[in-house]
Short mmCIF file of C-alpha atoms in Angstrom, two decimals:
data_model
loop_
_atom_site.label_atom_id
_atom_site.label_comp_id
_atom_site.label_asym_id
_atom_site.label_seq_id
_atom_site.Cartn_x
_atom_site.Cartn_y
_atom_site.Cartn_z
CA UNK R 1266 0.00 0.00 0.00
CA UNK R 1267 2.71 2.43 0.98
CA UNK R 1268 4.79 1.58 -2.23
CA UNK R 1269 1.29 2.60 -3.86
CA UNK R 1270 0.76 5.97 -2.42
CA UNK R 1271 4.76 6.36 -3.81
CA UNK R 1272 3.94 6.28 -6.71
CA UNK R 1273 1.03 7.92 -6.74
CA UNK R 1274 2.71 10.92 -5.61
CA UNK R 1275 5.76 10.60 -7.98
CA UNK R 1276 2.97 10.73 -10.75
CA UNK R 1277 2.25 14.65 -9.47
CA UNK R 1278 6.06 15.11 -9.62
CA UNK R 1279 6.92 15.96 -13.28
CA UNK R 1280 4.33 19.08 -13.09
CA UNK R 1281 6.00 20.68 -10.15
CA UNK R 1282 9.48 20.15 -11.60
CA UNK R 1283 8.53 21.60 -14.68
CA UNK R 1284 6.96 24.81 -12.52
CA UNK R 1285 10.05 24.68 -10.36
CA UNK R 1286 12.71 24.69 -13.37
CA UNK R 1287 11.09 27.13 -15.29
CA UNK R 1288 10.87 29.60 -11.84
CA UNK R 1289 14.46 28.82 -11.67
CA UNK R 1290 15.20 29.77 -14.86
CA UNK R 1291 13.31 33.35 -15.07
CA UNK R 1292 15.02 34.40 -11.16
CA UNK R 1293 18.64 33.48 -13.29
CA UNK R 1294 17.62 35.24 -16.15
CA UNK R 1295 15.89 38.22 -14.28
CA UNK R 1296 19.39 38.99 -12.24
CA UNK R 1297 20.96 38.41 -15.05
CA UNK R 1298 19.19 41.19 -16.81
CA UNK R 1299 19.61 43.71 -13.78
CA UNK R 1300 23.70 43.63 -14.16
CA UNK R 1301 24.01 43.35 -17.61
CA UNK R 1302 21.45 46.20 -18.34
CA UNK R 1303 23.42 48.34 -16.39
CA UNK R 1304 26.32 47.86 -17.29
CA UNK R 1305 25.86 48.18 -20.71
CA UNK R 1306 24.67 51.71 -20.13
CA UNK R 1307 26.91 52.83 -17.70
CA UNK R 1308 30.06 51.93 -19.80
CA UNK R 1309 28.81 53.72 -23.20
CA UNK R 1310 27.73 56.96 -20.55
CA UNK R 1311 31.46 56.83 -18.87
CA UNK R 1312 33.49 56.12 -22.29
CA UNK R 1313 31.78 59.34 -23.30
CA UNK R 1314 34.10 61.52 -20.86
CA UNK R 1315 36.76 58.54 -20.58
CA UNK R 1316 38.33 57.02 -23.64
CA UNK R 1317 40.29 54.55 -22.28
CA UNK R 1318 38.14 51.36 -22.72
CA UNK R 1319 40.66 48.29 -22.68
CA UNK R 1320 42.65 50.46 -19.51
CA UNK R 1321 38.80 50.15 -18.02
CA UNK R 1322 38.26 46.64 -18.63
CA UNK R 1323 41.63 45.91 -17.00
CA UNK R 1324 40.48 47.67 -13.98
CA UNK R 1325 37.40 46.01 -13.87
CA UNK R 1326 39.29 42.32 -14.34
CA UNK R 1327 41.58 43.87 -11.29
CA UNK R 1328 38.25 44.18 -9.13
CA UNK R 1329 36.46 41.16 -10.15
CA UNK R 1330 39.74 38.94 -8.91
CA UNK R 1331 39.61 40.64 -6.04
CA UNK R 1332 36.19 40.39 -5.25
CA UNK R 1333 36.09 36.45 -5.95
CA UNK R 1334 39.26 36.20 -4.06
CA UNK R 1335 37.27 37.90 -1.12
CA UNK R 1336 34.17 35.67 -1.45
CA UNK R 1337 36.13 32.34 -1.42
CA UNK R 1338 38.35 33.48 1.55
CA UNK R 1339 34.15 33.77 3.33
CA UNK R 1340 33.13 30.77 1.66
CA UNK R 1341 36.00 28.97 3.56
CA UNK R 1342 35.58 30.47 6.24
CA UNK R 1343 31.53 30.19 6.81
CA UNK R 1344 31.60 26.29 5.82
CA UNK R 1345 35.78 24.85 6.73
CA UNK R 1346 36.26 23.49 3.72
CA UNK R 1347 39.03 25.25 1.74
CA UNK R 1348 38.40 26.13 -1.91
CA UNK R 1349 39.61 24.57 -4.86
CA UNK R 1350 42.99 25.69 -6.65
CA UNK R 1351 43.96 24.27 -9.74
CA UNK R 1352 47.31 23.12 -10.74
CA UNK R 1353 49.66 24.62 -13.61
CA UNK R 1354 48.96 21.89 -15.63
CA UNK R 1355 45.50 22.24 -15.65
CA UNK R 1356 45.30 26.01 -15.64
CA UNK R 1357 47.48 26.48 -18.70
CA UNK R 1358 45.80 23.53 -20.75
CA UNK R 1359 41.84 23.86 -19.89
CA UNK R 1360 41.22 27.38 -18.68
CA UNK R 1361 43.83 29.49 -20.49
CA UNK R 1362 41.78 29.40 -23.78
CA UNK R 1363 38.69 30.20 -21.91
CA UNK R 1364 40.18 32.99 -20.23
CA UNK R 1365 41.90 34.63 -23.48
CA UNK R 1366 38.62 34.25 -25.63
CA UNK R 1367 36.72 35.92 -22.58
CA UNK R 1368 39.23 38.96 -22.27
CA UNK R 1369 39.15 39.64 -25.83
CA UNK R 1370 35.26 39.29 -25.97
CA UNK R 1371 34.88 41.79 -22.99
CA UNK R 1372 37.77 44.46 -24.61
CA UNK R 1373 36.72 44.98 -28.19
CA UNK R 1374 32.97 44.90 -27.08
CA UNK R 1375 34.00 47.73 -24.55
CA UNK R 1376 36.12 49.39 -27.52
CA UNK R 1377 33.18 49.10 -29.76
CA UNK R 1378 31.48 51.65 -27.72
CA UNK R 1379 33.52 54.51 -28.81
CA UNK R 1380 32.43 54.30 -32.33
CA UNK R 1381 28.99 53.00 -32.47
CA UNK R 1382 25.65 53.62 -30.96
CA UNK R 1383 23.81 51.53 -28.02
CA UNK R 1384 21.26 50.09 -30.39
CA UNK R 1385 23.73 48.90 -32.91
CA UNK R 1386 25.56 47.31 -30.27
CA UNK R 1387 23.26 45.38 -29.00
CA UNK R 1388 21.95 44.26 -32.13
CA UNK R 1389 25.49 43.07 -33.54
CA UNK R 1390 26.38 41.73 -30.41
CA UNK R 1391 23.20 39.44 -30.49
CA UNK R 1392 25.13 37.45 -33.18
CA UNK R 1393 26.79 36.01 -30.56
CA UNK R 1394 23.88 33.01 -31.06
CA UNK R 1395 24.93 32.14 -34.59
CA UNK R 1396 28.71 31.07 -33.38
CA UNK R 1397 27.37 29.75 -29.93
CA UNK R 1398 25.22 27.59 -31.72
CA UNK R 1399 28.03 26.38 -34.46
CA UNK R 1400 30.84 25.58 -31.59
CA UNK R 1401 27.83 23.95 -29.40
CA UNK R 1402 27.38 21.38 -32.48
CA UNK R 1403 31.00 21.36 -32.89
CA UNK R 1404 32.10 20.18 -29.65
CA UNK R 1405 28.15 18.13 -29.23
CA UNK R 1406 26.55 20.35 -26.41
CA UNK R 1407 23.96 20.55 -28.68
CA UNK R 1408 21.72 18.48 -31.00
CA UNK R 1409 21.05 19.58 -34.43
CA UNK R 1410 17.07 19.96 -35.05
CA UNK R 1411 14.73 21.54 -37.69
CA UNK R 1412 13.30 23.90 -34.80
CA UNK R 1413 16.85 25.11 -33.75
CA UNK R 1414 17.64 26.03 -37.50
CA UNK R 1415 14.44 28.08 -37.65
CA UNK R 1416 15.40 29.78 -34.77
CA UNK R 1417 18.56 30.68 -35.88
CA UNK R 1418 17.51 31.99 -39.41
CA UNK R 1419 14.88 33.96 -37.61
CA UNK R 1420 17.07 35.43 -35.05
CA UNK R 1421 19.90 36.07 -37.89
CA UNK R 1422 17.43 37.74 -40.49
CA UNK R 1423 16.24 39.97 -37.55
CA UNK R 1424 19.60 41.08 -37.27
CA UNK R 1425 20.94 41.74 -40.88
CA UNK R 1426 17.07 43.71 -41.07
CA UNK R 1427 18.28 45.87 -38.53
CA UNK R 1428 21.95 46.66 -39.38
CA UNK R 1429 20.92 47.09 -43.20
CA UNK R 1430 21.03 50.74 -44.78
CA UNK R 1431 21.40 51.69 -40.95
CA UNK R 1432 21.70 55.41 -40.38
CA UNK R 1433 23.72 55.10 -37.03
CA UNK R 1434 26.08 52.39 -38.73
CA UNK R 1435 30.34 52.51 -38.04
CA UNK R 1436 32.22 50.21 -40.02
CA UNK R 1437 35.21 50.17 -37.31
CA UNK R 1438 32.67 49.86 -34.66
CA UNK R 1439 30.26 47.05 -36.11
CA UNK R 1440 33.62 44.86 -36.91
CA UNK R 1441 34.55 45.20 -33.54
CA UNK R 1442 31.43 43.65 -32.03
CA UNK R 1443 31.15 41.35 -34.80
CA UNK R 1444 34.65 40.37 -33.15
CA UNK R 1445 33.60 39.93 -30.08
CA UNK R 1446 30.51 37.61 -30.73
CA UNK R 1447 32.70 34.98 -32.14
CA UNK R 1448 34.71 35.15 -29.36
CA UNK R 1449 31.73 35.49 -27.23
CA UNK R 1450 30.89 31.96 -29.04
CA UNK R 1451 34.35 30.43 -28.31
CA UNK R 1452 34.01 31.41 -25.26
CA UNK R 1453 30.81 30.27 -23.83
CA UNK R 1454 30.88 27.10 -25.40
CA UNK R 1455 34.34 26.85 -23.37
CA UNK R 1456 32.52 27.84 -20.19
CA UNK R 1457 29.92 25.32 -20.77
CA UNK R 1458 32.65 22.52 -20.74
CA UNK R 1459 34.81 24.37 -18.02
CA UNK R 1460 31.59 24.18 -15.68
CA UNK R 1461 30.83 20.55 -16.70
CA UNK R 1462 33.69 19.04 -15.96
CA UNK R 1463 33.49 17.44 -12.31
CA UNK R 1464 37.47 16.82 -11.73
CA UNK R 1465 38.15 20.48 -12.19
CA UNK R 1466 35.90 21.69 -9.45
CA UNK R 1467 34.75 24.80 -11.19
CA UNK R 1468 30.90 24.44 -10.59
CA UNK R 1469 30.63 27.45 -8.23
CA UNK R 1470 30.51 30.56 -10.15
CA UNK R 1471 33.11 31.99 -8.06
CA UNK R 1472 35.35 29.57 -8.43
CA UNK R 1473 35.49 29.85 -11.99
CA UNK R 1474 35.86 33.57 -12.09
CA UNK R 1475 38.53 33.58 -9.26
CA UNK R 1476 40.45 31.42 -11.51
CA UNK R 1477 39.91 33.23 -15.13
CA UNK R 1478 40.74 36.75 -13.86
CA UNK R 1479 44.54 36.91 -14.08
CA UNK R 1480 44.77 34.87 -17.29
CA UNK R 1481 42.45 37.62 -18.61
CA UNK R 1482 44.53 40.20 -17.67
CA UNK R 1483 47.93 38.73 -18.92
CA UNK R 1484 45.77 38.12 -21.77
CA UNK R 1485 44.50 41.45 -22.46
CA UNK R 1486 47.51 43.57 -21.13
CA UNK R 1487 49.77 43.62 -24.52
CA UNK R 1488 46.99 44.75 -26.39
CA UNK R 1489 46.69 47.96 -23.94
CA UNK R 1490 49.88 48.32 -23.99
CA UNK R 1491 50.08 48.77 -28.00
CA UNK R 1492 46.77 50.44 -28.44
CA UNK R 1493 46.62 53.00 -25.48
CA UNK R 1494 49.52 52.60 -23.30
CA UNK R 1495 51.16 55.75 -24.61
CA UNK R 1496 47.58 57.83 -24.19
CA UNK R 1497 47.17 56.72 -20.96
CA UNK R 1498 50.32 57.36 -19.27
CA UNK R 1499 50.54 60.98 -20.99
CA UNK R 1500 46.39 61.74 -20.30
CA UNK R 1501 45.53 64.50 -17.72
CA UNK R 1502 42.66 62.32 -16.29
CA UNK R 1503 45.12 59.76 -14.83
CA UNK R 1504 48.70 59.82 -14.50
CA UNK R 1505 49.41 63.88 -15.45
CA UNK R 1506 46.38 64.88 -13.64
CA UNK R 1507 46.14 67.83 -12.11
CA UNK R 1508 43.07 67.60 -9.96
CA UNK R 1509 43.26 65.26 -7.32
CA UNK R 1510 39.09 65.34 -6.95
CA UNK R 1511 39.11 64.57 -10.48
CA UNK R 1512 40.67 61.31 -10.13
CA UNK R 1513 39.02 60.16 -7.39
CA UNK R 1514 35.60 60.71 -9.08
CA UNK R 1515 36.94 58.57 -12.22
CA UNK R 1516 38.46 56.14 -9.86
CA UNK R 1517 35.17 56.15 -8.03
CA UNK R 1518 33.13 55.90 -11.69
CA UNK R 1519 35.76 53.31 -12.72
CA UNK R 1520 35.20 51.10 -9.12
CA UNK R 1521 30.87 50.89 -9.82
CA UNK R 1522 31.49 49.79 -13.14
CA UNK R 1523 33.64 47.13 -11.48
CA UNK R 1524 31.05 46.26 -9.04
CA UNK R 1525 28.47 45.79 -11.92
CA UNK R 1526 30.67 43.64 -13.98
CA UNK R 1527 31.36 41.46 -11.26
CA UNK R 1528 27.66 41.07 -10.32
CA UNK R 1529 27.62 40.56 -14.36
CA UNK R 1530 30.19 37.97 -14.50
CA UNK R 1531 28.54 35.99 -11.33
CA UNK R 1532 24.81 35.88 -13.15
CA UNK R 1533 26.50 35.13 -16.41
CA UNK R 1534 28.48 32.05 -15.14
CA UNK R 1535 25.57 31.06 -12.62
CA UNK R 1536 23.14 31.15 -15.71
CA UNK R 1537 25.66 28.75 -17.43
CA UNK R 1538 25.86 26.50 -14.85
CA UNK R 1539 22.33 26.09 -14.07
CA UNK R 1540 21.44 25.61 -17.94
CA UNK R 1541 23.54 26.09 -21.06
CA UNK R 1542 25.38 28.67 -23.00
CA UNK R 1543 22.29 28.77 -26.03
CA UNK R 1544 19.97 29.34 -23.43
CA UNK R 1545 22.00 32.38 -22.09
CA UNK R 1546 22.61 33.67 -25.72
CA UNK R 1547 18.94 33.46 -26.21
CA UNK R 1548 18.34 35.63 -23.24
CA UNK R 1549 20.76 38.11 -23.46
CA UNK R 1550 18.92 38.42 -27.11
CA UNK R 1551 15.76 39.33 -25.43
CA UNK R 1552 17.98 41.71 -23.02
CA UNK R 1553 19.39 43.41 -25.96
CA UNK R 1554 15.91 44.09 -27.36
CA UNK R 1555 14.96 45.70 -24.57
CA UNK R 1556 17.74 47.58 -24.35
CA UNK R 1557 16.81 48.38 -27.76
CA UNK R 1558 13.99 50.25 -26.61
CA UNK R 1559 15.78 52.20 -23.71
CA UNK R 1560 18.51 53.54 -26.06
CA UNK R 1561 15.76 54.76 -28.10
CA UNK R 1562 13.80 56.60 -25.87
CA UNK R 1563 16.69 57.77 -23.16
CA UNK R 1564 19.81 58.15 -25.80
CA UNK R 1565 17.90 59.36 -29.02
CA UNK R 1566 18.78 56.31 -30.95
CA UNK R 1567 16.88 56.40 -34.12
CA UNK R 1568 15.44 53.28 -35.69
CA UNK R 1569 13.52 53.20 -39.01
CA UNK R 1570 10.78 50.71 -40.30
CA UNK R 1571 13.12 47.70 -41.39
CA UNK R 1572 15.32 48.53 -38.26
CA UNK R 1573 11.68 47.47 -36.18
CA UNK R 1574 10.38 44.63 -38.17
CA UNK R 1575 13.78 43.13 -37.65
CA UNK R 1576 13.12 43.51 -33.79
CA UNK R 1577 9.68 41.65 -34.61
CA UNK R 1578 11.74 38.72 -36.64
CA UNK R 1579 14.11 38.62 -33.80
CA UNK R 1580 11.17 38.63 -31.28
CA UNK R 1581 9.31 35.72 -33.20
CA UNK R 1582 12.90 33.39 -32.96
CA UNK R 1583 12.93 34.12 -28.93
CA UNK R 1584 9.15 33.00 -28.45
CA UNK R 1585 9.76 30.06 -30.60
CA UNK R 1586 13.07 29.04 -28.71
CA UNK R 1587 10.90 29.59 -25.35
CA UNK R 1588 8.34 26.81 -26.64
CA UNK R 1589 11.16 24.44 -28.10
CA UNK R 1590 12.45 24.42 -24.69
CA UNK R 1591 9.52 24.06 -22.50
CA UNK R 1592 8.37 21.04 -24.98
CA UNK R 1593 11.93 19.42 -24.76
CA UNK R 1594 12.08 19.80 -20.64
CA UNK R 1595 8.16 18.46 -20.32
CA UNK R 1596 9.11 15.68 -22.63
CA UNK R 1597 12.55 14.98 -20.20
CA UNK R 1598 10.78 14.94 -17.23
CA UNK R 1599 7.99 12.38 -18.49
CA UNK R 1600 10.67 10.29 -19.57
CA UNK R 1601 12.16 9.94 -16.40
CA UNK R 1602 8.62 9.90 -14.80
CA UNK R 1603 8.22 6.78 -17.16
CA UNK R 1604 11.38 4.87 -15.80
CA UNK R 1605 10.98 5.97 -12.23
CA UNK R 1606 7.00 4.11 -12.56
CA UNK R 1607 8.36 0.93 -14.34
CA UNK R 1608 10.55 0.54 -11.45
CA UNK R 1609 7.67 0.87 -9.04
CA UNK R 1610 5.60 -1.15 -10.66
CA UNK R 1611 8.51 -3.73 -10.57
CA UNK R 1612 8.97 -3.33 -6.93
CA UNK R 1613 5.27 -4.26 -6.32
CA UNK R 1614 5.36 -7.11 -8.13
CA UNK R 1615 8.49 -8.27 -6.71
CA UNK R 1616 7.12 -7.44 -3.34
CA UNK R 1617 3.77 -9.40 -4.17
CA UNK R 1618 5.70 -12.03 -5.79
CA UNK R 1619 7.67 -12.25 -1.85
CA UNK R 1620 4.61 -12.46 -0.40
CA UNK R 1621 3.24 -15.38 -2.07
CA UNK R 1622 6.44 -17.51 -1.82
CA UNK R 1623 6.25 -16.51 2.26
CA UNK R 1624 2.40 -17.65 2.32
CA UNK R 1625 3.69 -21.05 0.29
#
């Protein structure tokens, strides 16, 4: 009877779980929206007065290091169990590659912002889908489907609607993004595995980014040397300055922007972790469309008629993507709903099976 009611009440179970994961899933996706949102505006505002980008990114890769390096020294000390530290072998071999496709990804998206507009941006930077999805099938962290294609093309053709005959549009700047999304591709599919991988111990968000920091700086530092070394160290906002109020207020601007990239890099990596890098491509898209909308209305972006029925294409791929994915997860959790009653069932007759051969 009790092995009844058991699974009776593991039939109710697949309809929570889907509730449960898809609650999960929106909370990731929500705080992932709140950093990335804001950082995204904060860095074009501050790049407007400061035109330093890759010496800002290296001060934000300073902070974030620091940060994690803070958080695992509480970690340890709130639950006695030290934290995991990889060894060279591992480091240079597994997370180097990571590390120098994420640096590179962060610094010419930050660079891109001197030369092109919010909106354009984000939409370029969206592509990041197309080159997640092709290293995703590369390395098998994806399936290829019919339904997946569609969303591609649909996502894609929203893109090239909006960048097309577009009157904000900088060649420099729209390569540099363009850049950075196949990196962004490397780089998340690398994350994916990184995350994966039990023996390496990088589940924990914090982990991961305590580990990636300085190879992203070492990574990252002979391009600012070559591009704006020379600026920098000759510029009146930093090392001739002549206001000492001055530089604390861009030190100060400089230290929130870390702060918001490290909240960033935590919800990016936590997102990963809890699902996969297509599904965080596919909701940064929906991000960027939003942020679409804020550019236009607080920066004066302007967007004409093909710019907007791109947004609609791009729009249409997200809400099919949604429905792929709530079909595939129902369909999951009913399979394992199937196994987990087969057993049951052959656990009662086992047990009535016992029973008889007792009574004989």
């Amino acid at each position: 009877m009790k092995q009844t009611i058991g699974v009776a009440r593991k039939m109710s179970l697949p309809c929570w779980a889907i509730i449960w994961k898809i609650l999960l899933t929106v909370g990731l996706v929500l705080f992932y929206y709140s950093f990335s949102i804001g950082i995204t505006f904060y860095n074009k505002w501050l790049l407007k007065k400061f035109h330093f980008p890759l010496f800002m990114t290296l001060v934000h890769l300073l902070m974030i290091f620091v940060l994690s390096a803070l958080s695992r020294a509480l970690m340890t000390c709130v639950s006695g169990r030290a934290r995991v530290i990889l060894p060279w072998s591992d480091y240079l071999r597994k997370l180097a590659p990571t590390a120098l496709a994420t640096a590179l990804d962060i610094g010419l998206s930050n660079w891109s912002f001197l030369y092109i507009t919010v909106s354009l941006y984000t939409m370029t930077k969206s592509s990041a889908v197309l080159f997640i999805l092709f290293f995703s099938l590369l390395f098998k962290l994806e399936e290829l489907k019919p339904a997946l294609i569609l969303v591609v093309l649909l996502i894609s053709g929203g893109l090239f609607m909006f960048t097309f005959k577009s009157t904000q549009f900088d060649a420099r700047g729209f390569t540099l993004v363009l850049a950075a999304s196949c990196l962004g591709g490397i780089r998340w599919t690398l994350t994916q595995i990184l995350m994966q991988k039990a023996e390496l111990g990088l589940q924990h968000p914090i982990d991961t980014m305590f580990h990636l920091q300085p190879a992203m700086f070492l990574s990252l530092f002979p391009l600012f040397i070559y591009i704006e070394g020379l600026h920098v160290s000759t510029s009146e906002q930093l090392f001739r300055y002549e206001d000492a109020q001055g530089l604390l207020i861009l030190f100060g601007a400089l230290g929130i922007g870390g702060l918001l990239a490290f909240g960033l890099g935590y919800s990016e990596f936590l997102l990963v972790s809890k699902t996969s890098s297509l599904t965080l491509s596919i909701a940064g898209i929906f991000k960027e469309l939003c942020v679409l909308l804020l550019a236009t209305h607080l920066l004066g972006d302007t967007m004409n008629l093909l710019n907007w029925l791109g947004f609609a294409v791009c729009i249409s791929g997200i809400g099919l993507h949604v429905a792929v994915r709530t079909t595939n997860s129902r369909d999951e959790l009913h399979k394992e709903h199937r196994v987990s009653l087969n057993t049951d069932m052959e656990l009662l007759l086992r047990g009535g099976e016992d029973e008889e051969d007792e009574e004989t």
